[in-house]
Structure formats: C-alpha cells, structure tokens
Amino acid sequence: MRGINRGRPGQPGDAVIVTGSGTGIGLETSLHLAAAGFRVYATVRNPDQRAGLAATASERGVELEILTLDLTDRTSIAAAVATVVSETGSVFGLVNNGGVGLRGYTEDCSEEEIRHLFETNVLGTIAVTQAVIPHMRKAGCGRIVTVSSVGGRVPGFGVTMYCASKFAQEGFGEGLAQELAPLGIQSVIIEPGIIKTTRWSRHRGTAARANDPSSPYHELFWASEAIADKLVERSPTRPEHVASAIGEALSAKQPRMRYVVGRGASLVIALRRYMPQSLFERLYFGGHIRRVERRSKGGGAAPSMESSG
Ligand SMILES: NC(=O)c1ccc[n+]([C@@H]2O[C@H](COP(=O)([O-])OP(=O)(O)OC[C@H]3O[C@@H](n4cnc5c(N)ncnc54)[C@H](OP(=O)(O)O)[C@@H]3O)[C@@H](O)[C@H]2O)c1
C-alpha cells in the first residue's frame, strides 16, 4: 500500500504512558518497559500509591516517571498527557491497562456499579486514547495497546457486565486499528487469561447484592466463584507474560492486532474460532453451566477451562 504511513516501532527513549500502574499487570508492565529502555510514565489513580511505586522501581533498578491519572476524571487525564508532552515532546505509546472488575449476575449488579464499570473500563479508556491521538498523529507514529481479556472474546459465568465492558474495549480497539493505520499509529489488543493479581482479592469488585444470601442467584454465583478461584490458583500465567506481550506490541516492526496471553485463554479463543458455533455453545457454555449447577448442589465439580479476570 504505497503512500500509506506505516509509522515505526517503539525504540529506547520513547515515552509510554501506562494506566493503573500501582498493582498487578500495570505494575509489571511499567517495570518491564522501563527495563527495555522506554521512558515510562507509570500512572496511578491514587497519589498515595506514588511512593510505593517509586520504591518498587528502585528495588528493581529501573527509573519510572510517576503521575496521577484517574480514568474517571478528564482533568487528571488531560494534565497527565500534557505533562508527558511538555517533558518529552510527544507520546509514543499508551497502555490502556487500568480498570475495575464487577462480578455478579446481571440482576444483582446495580445501575451505579454498572455505570462505574463502564465509566472506568470503557469511557476512561476512550478518554485517555482521545487525549494521546493528536500527539501521535502529529508525530506520524504511535502504538495504543489495550489490555482487554479472554472475557472480551468469550464471556465468563457470573461476570457478564465485566465481559460486556471488555467486549466494548475489543470493538473500540479493533475499530481504532482501522482508523489509525493510515496515520502510522497501531492499535493492539491484549487478551490475557486468568492471572493471580489483586483483581482476585481486594479489587475483585463483587456486586453488593451478589453477597446477599436472599439473592436468587446466590448459590449459583458462589459455586461459579469457587470454580474461578481454583482456576486462579492453578493458572501458570503471570503478569510478566502480559508485560512481555505488551513490550512486543510496542516494539515489533509489524505488531499483530491481538495478542492472547496464556494457554487456557488461547485454547478457549481457538475453540470459539474453529468449532461450529452450536457445538461450542453446547460443549463450552453448556459444560460450564452443568459444572456450576452440580457444584451449587454440593457435588464437587471439576473446574472448567477458563474464566474471566
Ligand atoms: N488478572 C486477571 O485475571 C486479568 C485477566 C484478563 C484481563 N485483565 C485485565 O488486566 C488489567 C489489569 O488488571 P490486574 O489483573 O492487574 O488487576 P488490578 O491489580 O486490579 O489492576 C487494576 C489497576 O487499575 C487501577 N484502576 C482502577 N480504577 C482506576 C481509575 N479510575 N483510574 C486509574 N486507574 C484505575 C487500579 O488502581 P487502584 O489500586 O487505585 O484501584 C489498579 O492498579 C485490567 O484491565 C483487567 O481487566 C486481568
């Protein structure tokens, strides 16, 4: 396609903004990219996390620039991007990592909980992306890497709202890839499977009503959560694996549009892609429903292949 700007891969010294750098995948990604030579602007929602993050970076022997960025606050997004541009001249990379979870059956999720989920995971991701695009466009290059989930391709049980937010990220990331390719900017989607991070403990995001024993879904939901917890404990995938895929997405000459991270996630996505739809629905969704039902009736069910973090 002669005449189209293909941009360029990231190189040492390029500025990269990472959202949600205080914990889990965002933390590991910030450290990994800094070790690879990027000028990393690691961002945290809560300024109290800055000192801890600086200490971790120093222990790991890397340098991070640390800024505050709250995905639900446009002023903080604009201020963070303005700081990066004034200090470095542009923004080469954005890693849309920060986000929240929401676990619970749809009827058990309140409007407020759903709004907060979409404000953070979807509208927040879009807002940071909109803030960096003009700078990438002027530079004629850039990479926008969005951390979706296997749950953005195949919804998990009892996390429908979270998966809906991840499906929205998928559509956004894929549409963006088409819009921005002629400008030399690539949009890449990362799809991790289950990884044991704070997402599965203090950031679990269980809907308040899902904890209520009078909920009609209480037994089914908690049976499904017990299965998910087993998967979390057994999953060999680590934040480092996601960090490495993100590093590849930023540095590859021609990055793929999607990187799936983890064996379980790869298997589920491949089954969905290659199996006839009705067979997949019967085996995968049907199998999971049967396991959850058995477990909720007290019959120790075996865990299924993958869930959604
Ligand atoms: N762990 C998994 O199994 C898994 C699987 C697939 C995909 N993912 C995705 O990977 C990404 C990182 O998740 P993780 O596992 O590392 O979980 P995590 O430890 O909960 O990390 C999420 C980060 O997002 C930040 N965040 C939340 N609300 C924010 C806001 N309004 N503004 C800015 N930052 C905000 C959190 O900061 P605070 O501490 O301030 O709340 C936290 O540092 C998420 O997008 C998640 O959906 C995770």
mmCIF file of C-alpha atoms in Angstrom, residues 18-23 42-50 53 66-73 76-77 80 97-100 116 119-121 199 202-203:
data_model
loop_
_atom_site.group_PDB
_atom_site.id
_atom_site.type_symbol
_atom_site.label_atom_id
_atom_site.label_comp_id
_atom_site.label_asym_id
_atom_site.label_seq_id
_atom_site.Cartn_x
_atom_site.Cartn_y
_atom_site.Cartn_z
ATOM 1 C CA VAL A 18 0.683 3.115 31.377
ATOM 2 C CA THR A 19 -2.607 3.403 33.258
ATOM 3 C CA GLY A 20 -3.244 1.558 36.526
ATOM 4 C CA SER A 21 0.462 1.058 37.284
ATOM 5 C CA GLY A 22 0.105 0.634 41.034
ATOM 6 C CA THR A 23 -0.661 -3.092 41.018
ATOM 7 C CA ALA A 42 3.576 4.998 35.173
ATOM 8 C CA THR A 43 0.265 6.379 36.370
ATOM 9 C CA VAL A 44 -1.761 5.718 39.491
ATOM 10 C CA ARG A 45 -5.313 6.676 40.392
ATOM 11 C CA ASN A 46 -4.467 7.442 43.973
ATOM 12 C CA PRO A 47 -1.468 9.730 44.661
ATOM 13 C CA ASP A 48 -0.799 7.747 47.874
ATOM 14 C CA GLN A 49 0.489 4.913 45.657
ATOM 15 C CA ARG A 50 3.299 7.013 44.185
ATOM 16 C CA LEU A 53 5.669 2.509 43.183
ATOM 17 C CA ILE A 66 5.158 8.642 38.140
ATOM 18 C CA LEU A 67 1.994 10.657 37.556
ATOM 19 C CA THR A 68 -1.530 10.624 38.910
ATOM 20 C CA LEU A 69 -4.223 9.689 36.394
ATOM 21 C CA ASP A 70 -7.786 8.807 37.274
ATOM 22 C CA LEU A 71 -9.647 7.268 34.338
ATOM 23 C CA THR A 72 -12.915 8.756 35.566
ATOM 24 C CA ASP A 73 -11.537 12.300 35.733
ATOM 25 C CA SER A 76 -6.490 14.415 35.510
ATOM 26 C CA ILE A 77 -6.185 12.654 32.129
ATOM 27 C CA ALA A 80 -1.056 13.746 32.788
ATOM 28 C CA ASN A 97 -4.397 -1.243 31.412
ATOM 29 C CA GLY A 98 -6.246 0.343 34.351
ATOM 30 C CA GLY A 99 -9.734 -0.845 35.069
ATOM 31 C CA VAL A 100 -12.146 -2.325 37.556
ATOM 32 C CA HIS A 116 -18.772 2.896 37.427
ATOM 33 C CA GLU A 119 -17.057 4.881 33.198
ATOM 34 C CA THR A 120 -13.713 3.341 34.088
ATOM 35 C CA ASN A 121 -13.112 0.486 31.642
ATOM 36 C CA ARG A 199 -8.022 -8.312 40.755
ATOM 37 C CA ARG A 202 -9.154 -6.558 47.047
ATOM 38 C CA HIS A 203 -10.058 -5.429 43.503
#
